[in-house]
Amino acid sequence: MAVDGLSINLATVREQYNMQQAVEACLKHDIVAIAPWRDQIHAIGLSEAARIVADNKLQVTGLCRGGMFPAADPAARAAAIDDNKKAIDEAAALNADCLVLVVGGLPAGSRDIRHAREMVADGIAAILPHARAAGIPLAIEPLHPMYAADRACVNTLEQALDVCDLLGVGVGVAIDVYHVWWDPKLEQQIARAGASNRVLAHHICDWLVPTTDLLLDRGMMGDGVIDLKRIRRSIETAGYHGPQEVEIFSAGNWWKRPGETVLSTCVDRFRSVC
Amino acid sequence: MAVDGLSINLATVREQYNMQQAVEACLKHDIVAIAPWRDQIHAIGLSEAARIVADNKLQVTGLCRGGMFPAADPAARAAAIDDNKKAIDEAAALNADCLVLVVGGLPAGSRDIRHAREMVADGIAAILPHARAAGIPLAIEPLHPMYAADRACVNTLEQALDVCDLLGVGVGVAIDVYHVWWDPKLEQQIARAGASNRVLAHHICDWLVPTTDLLLDRGMMGDGVIDLKRIRRSIETAGYHGPQEVEIFSAGNWWKRPGETVLSTCVDRFRSVC
């Protein structure tokens, strides 16, 4: 019997499994929703990845990831747009619920975050017609402010929704608790996202105290300080009832454990603390 | 001739100097504004610290720090309030421009950040009469969201100003570029702070890419990605013309260099990039 409402972002077991192996392991745990990364798809080929998804009737809660729009060089910006269009096509081939956008940070040598943010809005606008034609919603993922310089200069849900409002239909948000749990306006902005049907994904993990690495020290649900049930209630109240997608980057802990252990822990914690 | 507009937060040279030594080194560089920490004052005694300040006609741009209000145990909350009142008295003895408040994070075992925030507002309200009577403005320092769990659950300027509006006269904000540079609403909220005369301090350093430690890897001005001149213009436009206070926690770099080198670099960078 499927574990309803649980999706595994395959980054969570990227050190243990390729996509084929990850899907087999998920199915053993009755997990029938996944979110793969593009490198994992490229490693086995898009058609094989699509076959695995279709044959196993998997829900793909998102493809990770498009984005990375800002660049000092116009040719590099154009290349990013082309690559994002390819990502949209891949998301369509996988019948994914959305393409997750990690929008990119400051170009090398730049201190102009306002300009970077303009390049993000321009980049999304440039790929949006392609996304609409393919039927793939674009999910802007606001990233924690500690990533503003090097990964994503969209850093709050409010800011992401402002971009959505600017761009219109076909754009929404991926709400990852790790990035937004601290935000004093979180509930308000989740409600705003719900009112315009912009919630496209709900990612979970936990914030550890202490956190020893800015990128690769995310915690398993229940091991940190995020009130996961409260945020889930807000998101459900806002009208989103899709799966919660576990995305854990954990170089020192979960990436070192057997994949079976990671997945069984995800199921246990999903049932007890999410 | 004094380096007008530059203050040194003595944490910047805490591994090299005690307060007396730090002041002597600052004066050699014609720096006549400082911001000491309470442990530095306690190490030499409050009356000696006050004598050093008075004899050298130093401007004390802030005393670090009060705050740390949330606690699960009511007795611990009461102890924090008592300690904050002592900090106010110390700030008054030093004729400090303000007492900087690092408000505190989640109590151990708690996931309820809203409750922590209520305890912060209650704590500041409890010490405010004492601060007003002593003539010491309380400067709420919004800390970067990566410190929300363990150091400060006030994480944006907007949120800090909402607390100020709630509490009235005698409370303002310390704007540290390290904590707020990423904020898409930064200019808007600096202007708001200026309109109500709430800017009490302006701290500077830089955000390094990559940042290798959440707490102790702050950069020297010019070595990172913060547009210091732009933020300074916003703060001056908002009506604040006090010194910029250099506060650098740098276990791997600046804390290991000779204090002379650190201070001369601060002066050089202050003149060139701030």
XYZ file of N, CA and C in Angstrom, chain A residues 57-214:
474
model
N 4.160 3.927 -12.799
C 3.093 4.886 -12.459
C 3.509 5.820 -11.329
N 4.749 6.312 -11.408
C 5.259 7.211 -10.375
C 4.721 8.620 -10.567
N 4.462 9.295 -9.460
C 4.230 10.736 -9.519
C 5.586 11.420 -9.412
N 5.863 12.337 -10.347
C 7.104 13.114 -10.277
C 6.742 14.493 -9.725
N 7.069 14.712 -8.469
C 6.598 15.935 -7.806
C 7.405 17.165 -8.215
N 8.436 16.952 -8.998
C 9.191 18.089 -9.526
C 10.446 17.579 -10.177
N 10.941 18.325 -11.141
C 12.261 18.039 -11.693
C 13.200 19.104 -11.154
N 14.338 18.663 -10.596
C 15.353 19.571 -10.080
C 16.516 19.593 -11.059
N 16.941 20.652 -11.596
C 16.353 21.931 -11.425
C 16.735 22.826 -12.577
N 15.901 23.812 -12.848
C 16.250 24.898 -13.762
C 16.756 26.077 -12.956
N 16.900 27.206 -13.665
C 17.313 28.414 -12.962
C 18.691 28.880 -13.362
N 19.424 29.421 -12.386
C 20.797 29.903 -12.589
C 20.861 30.925 -13.739
N 19.999 31.905 -13.672
C 19.868 32.879 -14.751
C 20.925 33.967 -14.777
N 21.323 34.554 -13.636
C 22.218 35.712 -13.719
C 23.609 35.332 -14.233
N 24.138 36.158 -15.084
C 25.506 36.005 -15.579
C 25.949 37.353 -16.115
N 27.234 37.623 -15.983
C 27.743 38.910 -16.468
C 27.697 38.971 -17.998
N 27.916 37.846 -18.627
C 28.043 37.754 -20.076
C 26.684 37.446 -20.718
N 26.232 38.251 -21.676
C 24.939 37.991 -22.323
C 24.866 36.603 -22.956
N 25.989 36.132 -23.503
C 25.975 34.795 -24.113
C 25.710 33.725 -23.057
N 26.260 33.930 -21.875
C 26.024 32.971 -20.786
C 24.559 33.021 -20.340
N 23.990 34.208 -20.338
C 22.558 34.308 -19.987
C 21.698 33.591 -21.032
N 22.042 33.771 -22.297
C 21.287 33.099 -23.361
C 21.431 31.582 -23.252
N 22.632 31.140 -22.913
C 22.856 29.695 -22.766
C 22.024 29.136 -21.615
N 21.905 29.915 -20.547
C 21.089 29.470 -19.409
C 19.631 29.335 -19.824
N 19.172 30.268 -20.622
C 17.779 30.200 -21.085
C 17.562 28.967 -21.964
N 18.505 28.701 -22.859
C 18.398 27.491 -23.683
C 18.368 26.237 -22.819
N 19.236 26.211 -21.829
C 19.306 25.031 -20.968
C 18.016 24.868 -20.163
N 17.442 25.980 -19.738
C 16.171 25.902 -19.019
C 15.049 25.372 -19.912
N 15.087 25.720 -21.185
C 14.069 25.172 -22.099
C 14.234 23.667 -22.241
N 15.478 23.200 -22.270
C 15.706 21.740 -22.302
C 15.162 21.090 -21.033
N 15.369 21.764 -19.916
C 14.869 21.220 -18.641
C 13.348 21.132 -18.652
N 12.714 22.126 -19.251
C 11.244 22.079 -19.384
C 10.829 20.864 -20.220
N 11.538 20.614 -21.309
C 11.210 19.451 -22.153
C 11.401 18.149 -21.382
N 12.454 18.095 -20.590
C 12.687 16.889 -19.783
C 11.578 16.708 -18.747
N 11.175 17.814 -18.134
C 10.084 17.744 -17.150
C 8.808 17.236 -17.822
N 8.571 17.695 -19.049
C 7.376 17.250 -19.772
C 7.463 15.760 -20.095
N 8.660 15.308 -20.492
C 8.828 13.881 -20.827
C 8.581 13.002 -19.605
N 8.861 13.546 -18.433
C 8.664 12.795 -17.191
C 7.277 13.018 -16.593
N 6.490 13.867 -17.260
C 5.167 14.221 -16.735
C 5.279 14.789 -15.320
N 6.288 15.623 -15.102
C 6.539 16.183 -13.771
C 5.493 17.235 -13.415
N 5.248 17.353 -12.121
C 4.286 18.361 -11.647
C 4.796 19.783 -11.883
N 6.116 19.968 -11.874
C 6.690 21.293 -12.069
C 8.185 21.168 -12.345
N 8.751 22.255 -12.836
C 10.206 22.374 -12.896
C 10.616 23.318 -11.772
N 11.451 22.826 -10.869
C 11.908 23.654 -9.752
C 13.030 24.579 -10.227
N 12.907 25.861 -9.889
C 13.915 26.845 -10.283
C 14.717 27.319 -9.079
N 16.003 27.013 -9.101
C 16.956 27.649 -8.180
C 17.592 28.754 -9.011
N 17.227 29.989 -8.685
C 17.314 31.041 -9.704
C 18.722 31.553 -9.980
N 19.664 31.263 -9.084
C 21.026 31.770 -9.277
C 21.307 32.983 -8.404
N 22.587 33.212 -8.150
C 22.996 34.301 -7.267
C 23.664 35.430 -8.025
N 24.703 35.992 -7.414
C 25.429 37.094 -8.045
C 26.390 36.547 -9.099
N 26.456 37.191 -10.252
C 27.525 36.825 -11.188
C 28.887 37.043 -10.515
N 29.893 36.305 -10.959
C 31.233 36.444 -10.386
C 31.678 37.899 -10.453
N 32.168 38.405 -9.328
C 32.674 39.777 -9.291
C 31.618 40.838 -9.056
N 30.360 40.462 -9.069
C 29.291 41.459 -8.909
C 28.903 41.635 -7.450
N 28.542 42.856 -7.087
C 27.929 43.141 -5.800
C 26.512 43.706 -5.979
N 25.991 43.579 -7.186
C 24.716 44.237 -7.505
C 23.576 43.225 -7.466
N 23.052 42.998 -6.279
C 22.026 41.962 -6.134
C 20.707 42.400 -6.791
N 20.493 43.704 -6.853
C 19.270 44.154 -7.537
C 19.311 43.794 -9.020
N 20.459 43.971 -9.633
C 20.591 43.602 -11.039
C 20.449 42.095 -11.226
N 21.031 41.333 -10.318
C 20.877 39.872 -10.396
C 19.402 39.496 -10.345
N 18.654 40.183 -9.481
C 17.229 39.869 -9.360
C 16.472 40.251 -10.636
N 16.879 41.325 -11.267
C 16.264 41.669 -12.557
C 16.555 40.590 -13.599
N 17.793 40.091 -13.600
C 18.135 39.048 -14.574
C 17.331 37.780 -14.336
N 17.013 37.517 -13.074
C 16.174 36.360 -12.755
C 14.777 36.530 -13.335
N 14.180 37.667 -13.083
C 12.818 37.898 -13.597
C 12.820 37.859 -15.124
N 13.848 38.464 -15.737
C 13.940 38.443 -17.198
C 14.111 37.018 -17.720
N 14.921 36.230 -17.023
C 15.163 34.853 -17.455
C 13.908 34.004 -17.375
N 13.187 34.142 -16.287
C 11.956 33.350 -16.163
C 10.948 33.787 -17.226
N 10.860 35.100 -17.441
C 9.943 35.599 -18.481
C 10.304 35.007 -19.840
N 11.598 34.835 -20.075
C 12.040 34.343 -21.382
C 11.684 32.876 -21.610
N 11.615 32.092 -20.538
C 11.302 30.667 -20.721
C 9.828 30.357 -20.496
N 9.096 31.330 -19.999
C 7.710 31.066 -19.605
C 6.818 30.633 -20.769
N 6.928 31.260 -21.945
C 6.080 30.780 -23.058
C 6.336 29.312 -23.374
N 7.618 28.906 -23.334
C 7.963 27.508 -23.595
C 7.364 26.596 -22.525
N 7.407 27.049 -21.293
C 6.866 26.250 -20.192
C 5.345 26.119 -20.301
N 4.714 27.227 -20.643
C 3.249 27.182 -20.794
C 2.861 26.230 -21.922
N 3.583 26.314 -23.041
C 3.266 25.458 -24.189
C 3.457 23.986 -23.835
N 4.451 23.713 -22.968
C 4.729 22.330 -22.583
C 3.835 21.868 -21.437
N 3.091 22.784 -20.856
C 2.239 22.421 -19.717
C 3.020 22.151 -18.443
N 4.182 22.762 -18.328
C 5.010 22.568 -17.127
C 5.042 23.849 -16.289
N 4.431 23.834 -15.125
C 4.528 25.008 -14.233
C 5.971 25.206 -13.748
N 6.342 26.451 -13.637
C 7.676 26.802 -13.135
C 7.560 27.131 -11.654
N 8.336 26.436 -10.847
C 8.256 26.609 -9.389
C 9.494 27.351 -8.894
N 9.335 28.628 -8.629
C 10.439 29.402 -8.050
C 10.628 28.937 -6.609
N 11.842 28.531 -6.287
C 12.119 28.099 -4.915
C 12.906 29.202 -4.214
N 12.263 29.923 -3.294
C 13.052 30.885 -2.528
C 14.055 30.107 -1.680
N 15.309 30.487 -1.776
C 16.345 29.807 -0.987
C 16.701 30.639 0.241
N 17.128 29.959 1.283
C 17.552 30.622 2.508
C 18.504 31.774 2.187
N 18.373 32.885 2.906
C 19.246 34.042 2.647
C 20.738 33.725 2.690
N 21.140 32.652 3.341
C 22.579 32.349 3.361
C 23.085 31.892 2.000
N 22.168 31.665 1.056
C 22.559 31.317 -0.307
C 22.398 32.473 -1.294
N 22.122 33.665 -0.799
C 21.800 34.790 -1.692
C 22.934 35.090 -2.662
N 24.175 34.953 -2.225
C 25.303 35.321 -3.083
C 25.578 34.280 -4.152
N 25.500 33.006 -3.781
C 26.046 32.000 -4.687
C 25.049 31.005 -5.250
N 23.799 31.025 -4.795
C 22.857 30.048 -5.327
C 21.537 30.635 -5.792
N 20.977 31.507 -4.978
C 19.671 32.060 -5.359
C 19.462 33.413 -4.686
N 19.187 34.404 -5.485
C 18.940 35.750 -4.953
C 17.452 36.004 -4.740
N 16.634 34.970 -4.854
C 15.243 35.045 -4.384
C 15.215 34.331 -3.045
N 14.937 35.085 -1.989
C 15.228 34.594 -0.641
C 14.071 34.592 0.338
N 12.929 35.068 -0.088
C 11.741 34.946 0.761
C 10.556 34.574 -0.122
N 9.576 34.001 0.533
C 8.350 33.651 -0.178
C 7.675 34.911 -0.715
N 7.709 35.969 0.065
C 7.107 37.222 -0.382
C 7.751 37.709 -1.689
N 9.081 37.663 -1.719
C 9.789 38.095 -2.916
C 9.458 37.189 -4.112
N 9.426 35.878 -3.882
C 9.101 34.943 -4.972
C 7.698 35.207 -5.505
N 6.767 35.487 -4.602
C 5.389 35.734 -5.045
C 5.271 37.063 -5.777
N 6.099 38.030 -5.384
C 6.126 39.285 -6.152
C 6.550 39.015 -7.598
N 7.538 38.133 -7.772
C 7.957 37.775 -9.133
C 6.823 37.058 -9.861
N 6.162 36.158 -9.169
C 5.020 35.455 -9.774
C 3.950 36.441 -10.234
N 3.649 37.400 -9.381
C 2.615 38.378 -9.734
C 3.000 39.164 -10.979
N 4.290 39.436 -11.086
C 4.796 40.154 -12.245
C 4.627 39.345 -13.522
N 4.790 38.026 -13.420
C 4.891 37.183 -14.617
C 3.584 36.511 -15.002
N 2.656 36.394 -14.081
C 1.341 35.867 -14.438
C 1.201 34.362 -14.352
N 0.406 33.802 -15.228
C 0.042 32.387 -15.172
C 1.229 31.495 -15.548
N 1.343 30.365 -14.875
C 2.370 29.384 -15.231
C 3.577 29.406 -14.318
N 3.574 30.300 -13.341
C 4.676 30.404 -12.387
C 4.111 30.291 -10.975
N 4.821 29.557 -10.134
C 4.413 29.433 -8.736
C 5.646 29.278 -7.871
N 5.451 28.676 -6.710
C 6.559 28.554 -5.764
C 6.692 27.115 -5.262
N 7.943 26.744 -5.004
C 8.240 25.522 -4.254
C 8.605 25.965 -2.845
N 7.853 25.507 -1.870
C 8.073 25.918 -0.482
C 8.864 24.828 0.221
N 10.127 25.119 0.489
C 10.998 24.189 1.210
C 11.155 24.719 2.624
N 10.735 23.934 3.575
C 10.728 24.396 4.966
C 12.110 24.847 5.425
N 13.153 24.215 4.888
C 14.516 24.559 5.306
C 14.826 26.019 5.012
N 14.304 26.490 3.904
C 14.628 27.841 3.460
C 13.753 28.918 4.101
N 12.570 28.550 4.512
C 11.593 29.573 4.914
C 11.111 29.479 6.356
N 11.532 28.472 7.085
C 10.925 28.223 8.401
C 11.063 29.404 9.352
N 12.124 30.189 9.201
C 12.454 31.293 10.093
C 11.634 32.552 9.793
N 10.939 32.600 8.676
C 10.388 33.856 8.156
C 9.181 34.315 8.984
N 9.260 35.514 9.566
C 8.120 35.985 10.368
C 6.852 36.177 9.543
N 6.992 36.262 8.228
C 5.812 36.432 7.381
C 5.395 35.126 6.698
N 5.880 34.008 7.201
C 5.664 32.740 6.501
C 4.186 32.410 6.322
N 3.434 32.425 7.406
C 2.018 32.049 7.304
C 1.274 32.994 6.368
N 1.558 34.277 6.533
C 0.890 35.274 5.693
C 1.156 35.009 4.207
N 2.405 34.707 3.884
C 2.757 34.539 2.481
C 2.324 33.172 1.933
N 2.262 32.157 2.797
C 1.693 30.879 2.343
C 0.226 31.082 1.975
N -0.483 31.830 2.806
C -1.897 32.105 2.500
C -2.019 32.873 1.189
N -1.132 33.836 0.986
C -1.127 34.595 -0.265
C -0.879 33.662 -1.455
N 0.075 32.751 -1.307
C 0.387 31.819 -2.396
C -0.825 30.932 -2.696
N -1.501 30.515 -1.646
C -2.671 29.679 -1.846
C -3.792 30.414 -2.560
N -3.961 31.659 -2.203
C -5.056 32.445 -2.785
C -4.904 32.604 -4.292
N -3.680 32.538 -4.786
C -3.467 32.641 -6.227
C -3.032 31.296 -6.831
N -3.283 30.217 -6.099
C -2.966 28.863 -6.586
C -1.525 28.718 -7.037
N -0.609 29.276 -6.245
C 0.792 29.272 -6.656
C 1.647 28.248 -5.924
N 1.066 27.485 -5.016
C 1.881 26.480 -4.318
C 2.015 25.252 -5.224
N 3.246 24.982 -5.642
C 3.494 23.890 -6.578
C 4.239 22.718 -5.939
N 4.913 22.955 -4.835
C 5.671 21.879 -4.198
C 5.918 22.227 -2.742
N 6.094 21.180 -1.943
C 6.283 21.321 -0.490
C 7.422 20.383 -0.102
N 8.587 20.966 0.134
C 9.776 20.177 0.462
C 9.997 20.182 1.975
N 10.448 19.047 2.479
C 10.680 18.947 3.922
C 12.064 18.364 4.232
N 12.556 18.757 5.377
C 13.750 18.200 6.016
C 13.775 18.887 7.383
N 14.933 19.178 7.959
C 14.923 19.870 9.245
C 16.179 20.727 9.390
N 16.072 21.744 10.245
C 17.204 22.635 10.540
C 17.858 22.166 11.840
N 19.122 21.740 11.716
C 19.841 21.224 12.877
C 20.472 22.351 13.691
N 20.544 22.138 14.996
C 21.269 23.049 15.890
C 22.309 22.251 16.648
N 23.620 22.491 16.427
C 24.144 23.464 15.469
C 24.110 22.919 14.039
N 24.189 23.828 13.085
C 24.375 23.486 11.669
C 25.851 23.693 11.354
N 26.503 22.648 10.862
C 27.963 22.722 10.719
C 28.437 23.047 9.310
N 27.529 23.054 8.355
C 27.903 23.362 6.975
C 26.730 24.084 6.328
N 27.037 25.125 5.557
C 25.955 25.926 4.998
C 25.115 25.147 3.986
